[in-house]
Structures are given as C-alpha cells and as structure tokens.
Amino acid sequence: MDHNQITLGQAIEEMLRELHLADGYAKQEALSEWHRIIPKALQRRITALSIQRGTLLIRTDSAVLRNELAMKKTKIRAHLNQAVGRALIKKVEVR
C-alpha cells in the first residue's frame, strides 16, 4: 500500500472529525450497543437514556432495576467504551 493511501474507514473517521461529527456518531454507536447488550424486557423499564458531557444517563421507574444497573456501572461503561473504541463514557448515572 502506498504511504499516501488510507483505508475507507480511516477516511470516514477523518471526515467525521473535520466536520465535528465524531462525538455525535460515537454517542449513537454507544447507544446502539446498549440496545444490543441489554435484554428487551429490561429496555422497556428504562424511561430515558442519553449521553451528555461524558456521562451515560439512565432513568428508570423501577427501584430494583436501578439498583441492578448501579451495581454494574463499571461493566456497562467499559463495554460501551470498548464498542466505540475510545473512552467516550467517563461516568454512568442511574436515576
């Protein structure tokens, strides 16, 4: 491969950075991964899910689910960061 050539993936990543869309794309990728790893039955009990300023915010009306998610915050953060390939999520809040 010529040293001036880059892969399609590298070109897309560069374009996203230049257009300041990389963070938004990574957030959507992390939220999509959330939907793959959390069972559908539990997803129905979550009333809100977002990523703001490095914090994954999870809202649920179930005290039992809130407690379960709170105990797994480190594992959730690590899994989602691994899925997006960088430390996008610094903190997980369960409310």
PDB file of N, CA and C in Angstrom:
ATOM      1  N   MET A   1       0.843  -1.178   0.000  1.00  0.00           N
ATOM      2  CA  MET A   1       0.000   0.000   0.000  1.00  0.00           C
ATOM      3  C   MET A   1       0.887   1.240   0.000  1.00  0.00           C
ATOM      4  N   ASP A   2       0.576   2.181  -0.839  1.00  0.00           N
ATOM      5  CA  ASP A   2       1.283   3.458  -0.911  1.00  0.00           C
ATOM      6  C   ASP A   2       1.087   4.199   0.414  1.00  0.00           C
ATOM      7  N   HIS A   3       2.125   4.880   0.898  1.00  0.00           N
ATOM      8  CA  HIS A   3       2.049   5.585   2.171  1.00  0.00           C
ATOM      9  C   HIS A   3       1.055   6.739   2.140  1.00  0.00           C
ATOM     10  N   ASN A   4       0.666   7.202   0.962  1.00  0.00           N
ATOM     11  CA  ASN A   4      -0.302   8.292   0.846  1.00  0.00           C
ATOM     12  C   ASN A   4      -1.737   7.777   0.819  1.00  0.00           C
ATOM     13  N   GLN A   5      -1.899   6.482   0.780  1.00  0.00           N
ATOM     14  CA  GLN A   5      -3.239   5.917   0.736  1.00  0.00           C
ATOM     15  C   GLN A   5      -3.717   5.609   2.152  1.00  0.00           C
ATOM     16  N   ILE A   6      -5.038   5.759   2.349  1.00  0.00           N
ATOM     17  CA  ILE A   6      -5.646   5.409   3.628  1.00  0.00           C
ATOM     18  C   ILE A   6      -6.852   4.518   3.351  1.00  0.00           C
ATOM     19  N   THR A   7      -7.284   3.812   4.374  1.00  0.00           N
ATOM     20  CA  THR A   7      -8.441   2.934   4.193  1.00  0.00           C
ATOM     21  C   THR A   7      -9.714   3.765   4.179  1.00  0.00           C
ATOM     22  N   LEU A   8     -10.780   3.164   3.717  1.00  0.00           N
ATOM     23  CA  LEU A   8     -12.073   3.840   3.702  1.00  0.00           C
ATOM     24  C   LEU A   8     -12.494   4.210   5.126  1.00  0.00           C
ATOM     25  N   GLY A   9     -12.275   3.302   6.064  1.00  0.00           N
ATOM     26  CA  GLY A   9     -12.618   3.577   7.465  1.00  0.00           C
ATOM     27  C   GLY A   9     -11.861   4.775   8.012  1.00  0.00           C
ATOM     28  N   GLN A  10     -10.572   4.865   7.678  1.00  0.00           N
ATOM     29  CA  GLN A  10      -9.768   6.000   8.127  1.00  0.00           C
ATOM     30  C   GLN A  10     -10.263   7.296   7.499  1.00  0.00           C
ATOM     31  N   ALA A  11     -10.663   7.241   6.239  1.00  0.00           N
ATOM     32  CA  ALA A  11     -11.174   8.426   5.557  1.00  0.00           C
ATOM     33  C   ALA A  11     -12.476   8.903   6.191  1.00  0.00           C
ATOM     34  N   ILE A  12     -13.342   7.963   6.545  1.00  0.00           N
ATOM     35  CA  ILE A  12     -14.619   8.326   7.181  1.00  0.00           C
ATOM     36  C   ILE A  12     -14.365   8.933   8.554  1.00  0.00           C
ATOM     37  N   GLU A  13     -13.472   8.316   9.335  1.00  0.00           N
ATOM     38  CA  GLU A  13     -13.147   8.859  10.656  1.00  0.00           C
ATOM     39  C   GLU A  13     -12.591  10.276  10.549  1.00  0.00           C
ATOM     40  N   GLU A  14     -11.715  10.500   9.589  1.00  0.00           N
ATOM     41  CA  GLU A  14     -11.130  11.825   9.387  1.00  0.00           C
ATOM     42  C   GLU A  14     -12.205  12.835   8.998  1.00  0.00           C
ATOM     43  N   MET A  15     -13.112  12.438   8.108  1.00  0.00           N
ATOM     44  CA  MET A  15     -14.190  13.329   7.686  1.00  0.00           C
ATOM     45  C   MET A  15     -15.086  13.691   8.872  1.00  0.00           C
ATOM     46  N   LEU A  16     -15.439  12.699   9.694  1.00  0.00           N
ATOM     47  CA  LEU A  16     -16.283  12.954  10.866  1.00  0.00           C
ATOM     48  C   LEU A  16     -15.605  13.935  11.829  1.00  0.00           C
ATOM     49  N   ARG A  17     -14.293  13.770  12.026  1.00  0.00           N
ATOM     50  CA  ARG A  17     -13.553  14.696  12.908  1.00  0.00           C
ATOM     51  C   ARG A  17     -13.556  16.105  12.341  1.00  0.00           C
ATOM     52  N   GLU A  18     -13.281  16.215  11.041  1.00  0.00           N
ATOM     53  CA  GLU A  18     -13.214  17.537  10.414  1.00  0.00           C
ATOM     54  C   GLU A  18     -14.566  18.249  10.442  1.00  0.00           C
ATOM     55  N   LEU A  19     -15.652  17.494  10.344  1.00  0.00           N
ATOM     56  CA  LEU A  19     -16.988  18.086  10.367  1.00  0.00           C
ATOM     57  C   LEU A  19     -17.550  18.186  11.788  1.00  0.00           C
ATOM     58  N   HIS A  20     -16.721  17.836  12.768  1.00  0.00           N
ATOM     59  CA  HIS A  20     -17.119  17.864  14.182  1.00  0.00           C
ATOM     60  C   HIS A  20     -18.335  16.982  14.457  1.00  0.00           C
ATOM     61  N   LEU A  21     -18.373  15.837  13.805  1.00  0.00           N
ATOM     62  CA  LEU A  21     -19.471  14.887  13.979  1.00  0.00           C
ATOM     63  C   LEU A  21     -19.026  13.612  14.684  1.00  0.00           C
ATOM     64  N   ALA A  22     -17.746  13.501  14.993  1.00  0.00           N
ATOM     65  CA  ALA A  22     -17.221  12.257  15.572  1.00  0.00           C
ATOM     66  C   ALA A  22     -17.861  11.933  16.912  1.00  0.00           C
ATOM     67  N   ASP A  23     -18.031  12.924  17.790  1.00  0.00           N
ATOM     68  CA  ASP A  23     -18.630  12.655  19.101  1.00  0.00           C
ATOM     69  C   ASP A  23     -20.081  12.219  18.964  1.00  0.00           C
ATOM     70  N   GLY A  24     -20.836  12.887  18.119  1.00  0.00           N
ATOM     71  CA  GLY A  24     -22.236  12.507  17.912  1.00  0.00           C
ATOM     72  C   GLY A  24     -22.362  11.105  17.349  1.00  0.00           C
ATOM     73  N   TYR A  25     -21.493  10.775  16.423  1.00  0.00           N
ATOM     74  CA  TYR A  25     -21.500   9.427  15.847  1.00  0.00           C
ATOM     75  C   TYR A  25     -21.154   8.393  16.912  1.00  0.00           C
ATOM     76  N   ALA A  26     -20.130   8.682  17.725  1.00  0.00           N
ATOM     77  CA  ALA A  26     -19.721   7.747  18.779  1.00  0.00           C
ATOM     78  C   ALA A  26     -20.838   7.562  19.804  1.00  0.00           C
ATOM     79  N   LYS A  27     -21.550   8.631  20.140  1.00  0.00           N
ATOM     80  CA  LYS A  27     -22.674   8.520  21.083  1.00  0.00           C
ATOM     81  C   LYS A  27     -23.760   7.607  20.518  1.00  0.00           C
ATOM     82  N   GLN A  28     -24.093   7.785  19.256  1.00  0.00           N
ATOM     83  CA  GLN A  28     -25.114   6.934  18.640  1.00  0.00           C
ATOM     84  C   GLN A  28     -24.655   5.486  18.576  1.00  0.00           C
ATOM     85  N   GLU A  29     -23.383   5.294  18.312  1.00  0.00           N
ATOM     86  CA  GLU A  29     -22.826   3.939  18.268  1.00  0.00           C
ATOM     87  C   GLU A  29     -22.917   3.279  19.654  1.00  0.00           C
ATOM     88  N   ALA A  30     -22.609   4.048  20.711  1.00  0.00           N
ATOM     89  CA  ALA A  30     -22.689   3.520  22.080  1.00  0.00           C
ATOM     90  C   ALA A  30     -24.138   3.191  22.447  1.00  0.00           C
ATOM     91  N   LEU A  31     -25.077   4.055  22.082  1.00  0.00           N
ATOM     92  CA  LEU A  31     -26.489   3.796  22.394  1.00  0.00           C
ATOM     93  C   LEU A  31     -27.009   2.585  21.623  1.00  0.00           C
ATOM     94  N   SER A  32     -26.536   2.402  20.407  1.00  0.00           N
ATOM     95  CA  SER A  32     -26.918   1.207  19.636  1.00  0.00           C
ATOM     96  C   SER A  32     -26.380  -0.050  20.306  1.00  0.00           C
ATOM     97  N   GLU A  33     -25.161   0.028  20.806  1.00  0.00           N
ATOM     98  CA  GLU A  33     -24.563  -1.117  21.505  1.00  0.00           C
ATOM     99  C   GLU A  33     -25.355  -1.418  22.776  1.00  0.00           C
ATOM    100  N   TRP A  34     -25.809  -0.397  23.467  1.00  0.00           N
ATOM    101  CA  TRP A  34     -26.644  -0.579  24.663  1.00  0.00           C
ATOM    102  C   TRP A  34     -27.841  -1.463  24.330  1.00  0.00           C
ATOM    103  N   HIS A  35     -28.493  -1.156  23.221  1.00  0.00           N
ATOM    104  CA  HIS A  35     -29.683  -1.915  22.821  1.00  0.00           C
ATOM    105  C   HIS A  35     -29.351  -3.357  22.442  1.00  0.00           C
ATOM    106  N   ARG A  36     -28.106  -3.624  22.073  1.00  0.00           N
ATOM    107  CA  ARG A  36     -27.690  -4.997  21.765  1.00  0.00           C
ATOM    108  C   ARG A  36     -27.380  -5.796  23.031  1.00  0.00           C
ATOM    109  N   ILE A  37     -26.863  -5.133  24.082  1.00  0.00           N
ATOM    110  CA  ILE A  37     -26.413  -5.881  25.262  1.00  0.00           C
ATOM    111  C   ILE A  37     -27.460  -5.980  26.367  1.00  0.00           C
ATOM    112  N   ILE A  38     -28.436  -5.072  26.376  1.00  0.00           N
ATOM    113  CA  ILE A  38     -29.461  -5.083  27.428  1.00  0.00           C
ATOM    114  C   ILE A  38     -30.690  -5.815  26.895  1.00  0.00           C
ATOM    115  N   PRO A  39     -31.204  -6.803  27.632  1.00  0.00           N
ATOM    116  CA  PRO A  39     -32.387  -7.542  27.175  1.00  0.00           C
ATOM    117  C   PRO A  39     -33.600  -6.622  26.954  1.00  0.00           C
ATOM    118  N   LYS A  40     -34.412  -6.964  25.968  1.00  0.00           N
ATOM    119  CA  LYS A  40     -35.591  -6.152  25.613  1.00  0.00           C
ATOM    120  C   LYS A  40     -36.503  -5.920  26.815  1.00  0.00           C
ATOM    121  N   ALA A  41     -36.689  -6.933  27.652  1.00  0.00           N
ATOM    122  CA  ALA A  41     -37.562  -6.786  28.820  1.00  0.00           C
ATOM    123  C   ALA A  41     -37.069  -5.676  29.749  1.00  0.00           C
ATOM    124  N   LEU A  42     -35.760  -5.565  29.900  1.00  0.00           N
ATOM    125  CA  LEU A  42     -35.206  -4.503  30.745  1.00  0.00           C
ATOM    126  C   LEU A  42     -35.263  -3.153  30.050  1.00  0.00           C
ATOM    127  N   GLN A  43     -35.070  -3.144  28.740  1.00  0.00           N
ATOM    128  CA  GLN A  43     -35.119  -1.886  27.997  1.00  0.00           C
ATOM    129  C   GLN A  43     -36.476  -1.205  28.137  1.00  0.00           C
ATOM    130  N   ARG A  44     -37.534  -1.987  28.247  1.00  0.00           N
ATOM    131  CA  ARG A  44     -38.881  -1.416  28.391  1.00  0.00           C
ATOM    132  C   ARG A  44     -39.047  -0.688  29.721  1.00  0.00           C
ATOM    133  N   ARG A  45     -38.232  -1.038  30.715  1.00  0.00           N
ATOM    134  CA  ARG A  45     -38.333  -0.416  32.042  1.00  0.00           C
ATOM    135  C   ARG A  45     -37.496   0.859  32.152  1.00  0.00           C
ATOM    136  N   ILE A  46     -36.723   1.151  31.116  1.00  0.00           N
ATOM    137  CA  ILE A  46     -35.881   2.349  31.123  1.00  0.00           C
ATOM    138  C   ILE A  46     -36.639   3.474  30.435  1.00  0.00           C
ATOM    139  N   THR A  47     -36.815   4.585  31.145  1.00  0.00           N
ATOM    140  CA  THR A  47     -37.617   5.683  30.619  1.00  0.00           C
ATOM    141  C   THR A  47     -36.803   6.696  29.819  1.00  0.00           C
ATOM    142  N   ALA A  48     -35.490   6.756  30.064  1.00  0.00           N
ATOM    143  CA  ALA A  48     -34.642   7.679  29.305  1.00  0.00           C
ATOM    144  C   ALA A  48     -33.216   7.159  29.294  1.00  0.00           C
ATOM    145  N   LEU A  49     -32.543   7.419  28.193  1.00  0.00           N
ATOM    146  CA  LEU A  49     -31.155   7.005  28.029  1.00  0.00           C
ATOM    147  C   LEU A  49     -30.473   8.039  27.141  1.00  0.00           C
ATOM    148  N   SER A  50     -29.395   8.641  27.655  1.00  0.00           N
ATOM    149  CA  SER A  50     -28.672   9.625  26.852  1.00  0.00           C
ATOM    150  C   SER A  50     -27.223   9.704  27.331  1.00  0.00           C
ATOM    151  N   ILE A  51     -26.400  10.337  26.515  1.00  0.00           N
ATOM    152  CA  ILE A  51     -25.008  10.585  26.872  1.00  0.00           C
ATOM    153  C   ILE A  51     -24.793  12.086  26.789  1.00  0.00           C
ATOM    154  N   GLN A  52     -24.417  12.673  27.922  1.00  0.00           N
ATOM    155  CA  GLN A  52     -24.201  14.117  27.991  1.00  0.00           C
ATOM    156  C   GLN A  52     -22.897  14.398  28.723  1.00  0.00           C
ATOM    157  N   ARG A  53     -21.994  15.130  28.072  1.00  0.00           N
ATOM    158  CA  ARG A  53     -20.710  15.517  28.660  1.00  0.00           C
ATOM    159  C   ARG A  53     -19.974  14.337  29.292  1.00  0.00           C
ATOM    160  N   GLY A  54     -19.938  13.215  28.605  1.00  0.00           N
ATOM    161  CA  GLY A  54     -19.206  12.046  29.068  1.00  0.00           C
ATOM    162  C   GLY A  54     -19.933  11.191  30.094  1.00  0.00           C
ATOM    163  N   THR A  55     -21.189  11.524  30.390  1.00  0.00           N
ATOM    164  CA  THR A  55     -21.967  10.771  31.370  1.00  0.00           C
ATOM    165  C   THR A  55     -23.129  10.062  30.683  1.00  0.00           C
ATOM    166  N   LEU A  56     -23.204   8.749  30.886  1.00  0.00           N
ATOM    167  CA  LEU A  56     -24.348   7.969  30.406  1.00  0.00           C
ATOM    168  C   LEU A  56     -25.432   8.111  31.457  1.00  0.00           C
ATOM    169  N   LEU A  57     -26.564   8.701  31.081  1.00  0.00           N
ATOM    170  CA  LEU A  57     -27.681   8.909  31.994  1.00  0.00           C
ATOM    171  C   LEU A  57     -28.748   7.859  31.715  1.00  0.00           C
ATOM    172  N   ILE A  58     -29.091   7.111  32.747  1.00  0.00           N
ATOM    173  CA  ILE A  58     -30.101   6.066  32.635  1.00  0.00           C
ATOM    174  C   ILE A  58     -31.208   6.400  33.631  1.00  0.00           C
ATOM    175  N   ARG A  59     -32.434   6.487  33.156  1.00  0.00           N
ATOM    176  CA  ARG A  59     -33.574   6.747  34.040  1.00  0.00           C
ATOM    177  C   ARG A  59     -34.519   5.548  33.992  1.00  0.00           C
ATOM    178  N   THR A  60     -34.965   5.152  35.178  1.00  0.00           N
ATOM    179  CA  THR A  60     -35.918   4.057  35.271  1.00  0.00           C
ATOM    180  C   THR A  60     -36.847   4.306  36.448  1.00  0.00           C
ATOM    181  N   ASP A  61     -38.063   3.809  36.343  1.00  0.00           N
ATOM    182  CA  ASP A  61     -39.013   3.940  37.452  1.00  0.00           C
ATOM    183  C   ASP A  61     -38.974   2.710  38.364  1.00  0.00           C
ATOM    184  N   SER A  62     -38.121   1.773  38.065  1.00  0.00           N
ATOM    185  CA  SER A  62     -38.006   0.542  38.838  1.00  0.00           C
ATOM    186  C   SER A  62     -36.815   0.620  39.793  1.00  0.00           C
ATOM    187  N   ALA A  63     -37.093   0.572  41.101  1.00  0.00           N
ATOM    188  CA  ALA A  63     -36.023   0.612  42.099  1.00  0.00           C
ATOM    189  C   ALA A  63     -35.121  -0.612  41.984  1.00  0.00           C
ATOM    190  N   VAL A  64     -35.701  -1.764  41.688  1.00  0.00           N
ATOM    191  CA  VAL A  64     -34.920  -2.990  41.552  1.00  0.00           C
ATOM    192  C   VAL A  64     -33.953  -2.876  40.374  1.00  0.00           C
ATOM    193  N   LEU A  65     -34.444  -2.416  39.236  1.00  0.00           N
ATOM    194  CA  LEU A  65     -33.590  -2.256  38.057  1.00  0.00           C
ATOM    195  C   LEU A  65     -32.541  -1.172  38.299  1.00  0.00           C
ATOM    196  N   ARG A  66     -32.929  -0.084  38.950  1.00  0.00           N
ATOM    197  CA  ARG A  66     -31.987   0.993  39.265  1.00  0.00           C
ATOM    198  C   ARG A  66     -30.824   0.441  40.098  1.00  0.00           C
ATOM    199  N   ASN A  67     -31.135  -0.384  41.095  1.00  0.00           N
ATOM    200  CA  ASN A  67     -30.106  -0.980  41.936  1.00  0.00           C
ATOM    201  C   ASN A  67     -29.208  -1.931  41.127  1.00  0.00           C
ATOM    202  N   GLU A  68     -29.824  -2.750  40.293  1.00  0.00           N
ATOM    203  CA  GLU A  68     -29.067  -3.706  39.459  1.00  0.00           C
ATOM    204  C   GLU A  68     -28.110  -2.970  38.510  1.00  0.00           C
ATOM    205  N   LEU A  69     -28.611  -1.926  37.862  1.00  0.00           N
ATOM    206  CA  LEU A  69     -27.770  -1.149  36.938  1.00  0.00           C
ATOM    207  C   LEU A  69     -26.665  -0.409  37.685  1.00  0.00           C
ATOM    208  N   ALA A  70     -26.982   0.104  38.868  1.00  0.00           N
ATOM    209  CA  ALA A  70     -25.982   0.820  39.663  1.00  0.00           C
ATOM    210  C   ALA A  70     -24.819  -0.093  40.036  1.00  0.00           C
ATOM    211  N   MET A  71     -25.106  -1.348  40.314  1.00  0.00           N
ATOM    212  CA  MET A  71     -24.046  -2.294  40.666  1.00  0.00           C
ATOM    213  C   MET A  71     -23.185  -2.670  39.466  1.00  0.00           C
ATOM    214  N   LYS A  72     -23.710  -2.471  38.262  1.00  0.00           N
ATOM    215  CA  LYS A  72     -22.979  -2.860  37.040  1.00  0.00           C
ATOM    216  C   LYS A  72     -22.455  -1.664  36.253  1.00  0.00           C
ATOM    217  N   LYS A  73     -22.392  -0.494  36.871  1.00  0.00           N
ATOM    218  CA  LYS A  73     -21.980   0.724  36.159  1.00  0.00           C
ATOM    219  C   LYS A  73     -20.600   0.587  35.514  1.00  0.00           C
ATOM    220  N   THR A  74     -19.645   0.050  36.238  1.00  0.00           N
ATOM    221  CA  THR A  74     -18.282  -0.075  35.706  1.00  0.00           C
ATOM    222  C   THR A  74     -18.250  -0.996  34.496  1.00  0.00           C
ATOM    223  N   LYS A  75     -18.959  -2.101  34.584  1.00  0.00           N
ATOM    224  CA  LYS A  75     -19.006  -3.063  33.480  1.00  0.00           C
ATOM    225  C   LYS A  75     -19.703  -2.454  32.254  1.00  0.00           C
ATOM    226  N   ILE A  76     -20.793  -1.745  32.475  1.00  0.00           N
ATOM    227  CA  ILE A  76     -21.529  -1.094  31.373  1.00  0.00           C
ATOM    228  C   ILE A  76     -20.628  -0.075  30.683  1.00  0.00           C
ATOM    229  N   ARG A  77     -19.971   0.771  31.481  1.00  0.00           N
ATOM    230  CA  ARG A  77     -19.087   1.812  30.924  1.00  0.00           C
ATOM    231  C   ARG A  77     -17.959   1.179  30.102  1.00  0.00           C
ATOM    232  N   ALA A  78     -17.321   0.158  30.654  1.00  0.00           N
ATOM    233  CA  ALA A  78     -16.212  -0.499  29.957  1.00  0.00           C
ATOM    234  C   ALA A  78     -16.680  -1.123  28.650  1.00  0.00           C
ATOM    235  N   HIS A  79     -17.824  -1.791  28.661  1.00  0.00           N
ATOM    236  CA  HIS A  79     -18.326  -2.453  27.457  1.00  0.00           C
ATOM    237  C   HIS A  79     -18.649  -1.430  26.360  1.00  0.00           C
ATOM    238  N   LEU A  80     -19.334  -0.362  26.724  1.00  0.00           N
ATOM    239  CA  LEU A  80     -19.705   0.638  25.715  1.00  0.00           C
ATOM    240  C   LEU A  80     -18.485   1.375  25.184  1.00  0.00           C
ATOM    241  N   ASN A  81     -17.532   1.689  26.045  1.00  0.00           N
ATOM    242  CA  ASN A  81     -16.305   2.347  25.575  1.00  0.00           C
ATOM    243  C   ASN A  81     -15.517   1.436  24.645  1.00  0.00           C
ATOM    244  N   GLN A  82     -15.486   0.152  24.958  1.00  0.00           N
ATOM    245  CA  GLN A  82     -14.798  -0.796  24.080  1.00  0.00           C
ATOM    246  C   GLN A  82     -15.497  -0.852  22.718  1.00  0.00           C
ATOM    247  N   ALA A  83     -16.820  -0.798  22.721  1.00  0.00           N
ATOM    248  CA  ALA A  83     -17.582  -0.871  21.470  1.00  0.00           C
ATOM    249  C   ALA A  83     -17.296   0.320  20.554  1.00  0.00           C
ATOM    250  N   VAL A  84     -17.085   1.506  21.130  1.00  0.00           N
ATOM    251  CA  VAL A  84     -16.824   2.688  20.302  1.00  0.00           C
ATOM    252  C   VAL A  84     -15.330   2.933  20.088  1.00  0.00           C
ATOM    253  N   GLY A  85     -14.494   2.167  20.795  1.00  0.00           N
ATOM    254  CA  GLY A  85     -13.057   2.253  20.572  1.00  0.00           C
ATOM    255  C   GLY A  85     -12.355   3.403  21.254  1.00  0.00           C
ATOM    256  N   ARG A  86     -13.019   4.029  22.219  1.00  0.00           N
ATOM    257  CA  ARG A  86     -12.377   5.101  22.982  1.00  0.00           C
ATOM    258  C   ARG A  86     -13.148   5.363  24.267  1.00  0.00           C
ATOM    259  N   ALA A  87     -12.569   6.146  25.149  1.00  0.00           N
ATOM    260  CA  ALA A  87     -13.194   6.427  26.450  1.00  0.00           C
ATOM    261  C   ALA A  87     -14.229   7.548  26.319  1.00  0.00           C
ATOM    262  N   LEU A  88     -15.308   7.257  25.642  1.00  0.00           N
ATOM    263  CA  LEU A  88     -16.381   8.232  25.444  1.00  0.00           C
ATOM    264  C   LEU A  88     -17.159   8.456  26.741  1.00  0.00           C
ATOM    265  N   ILE A  89     -17.445   7.377  27.454  1.00  0.00           N
ATOM    266  CA  ILE A  89     -18.251   7.454  28.670  1.00  0.00           C
ATOM    267  C   ILE A  89     -17.315   7.419  29.874  1.00  0.00           C
ATOM    268  N   LYS A  90     -17.344   8.483  30.638  1.00  0.00           N
ATOM    269  CA  LYS A  90     -16.487   8.597  31.820  1.00  0.00           C
ATOM    270  C   LYS A  90     -17.240   8.184  33.084  1.00  0.00           C
ATOM    271  N   LYS A  91     -18.564   8.320  33.058  1.00  0.00           N
ATOM    272  CA  LYS A  91     -19.366   8.109  34.249  1.00  0.00           C
ATOM    273  C   LYS A  91     -20.742   7.563  33.846  1.00  0.00           C
ATOM    274  N   VAL A  92     -21.340   6.756  34.706  1.00  0.00           N
ATOM    275  CA  VAL A  92     -22.699   6.243  34.478  1.00  0.00           C
ATOM    276  C   VAL A  92     -23.539   6.675  35.669  1.00  0.00           C
ATOM    277  N   GLU A  93     -24.658   7.328  35.383  1.00  0.00           N
ATOM    278  CA  GLU A  93     -25.602   7.738  36.429  1.00  0.00           C
ATOM    279  C   GLU A  93     -26.917   7.008  36.197  1.00  0.00           C
ATOM    280  N   VAL A  94     -27.418   6.405  37.277  1.00  0.00           N
ATOM    281  CA  VAL A  94     -28.701   5.700  37.216  1.00  0.00           C
ATOM    282  C   VAL A  94     -29.644   6.452  38.146  1.00  0.00           C
ATOM    283  N   ARG A  95     -30.747   6.927  37.605  1.00  0.00           N
ATOM    284  CA  ARG A  95     -31.716   7.689  38.398  1.00  0.00           C
ATOM    285  C   ARG A  95     -33.075   7.044  38.331  1.00  0.00           C
TER     286      ARG A  95
END
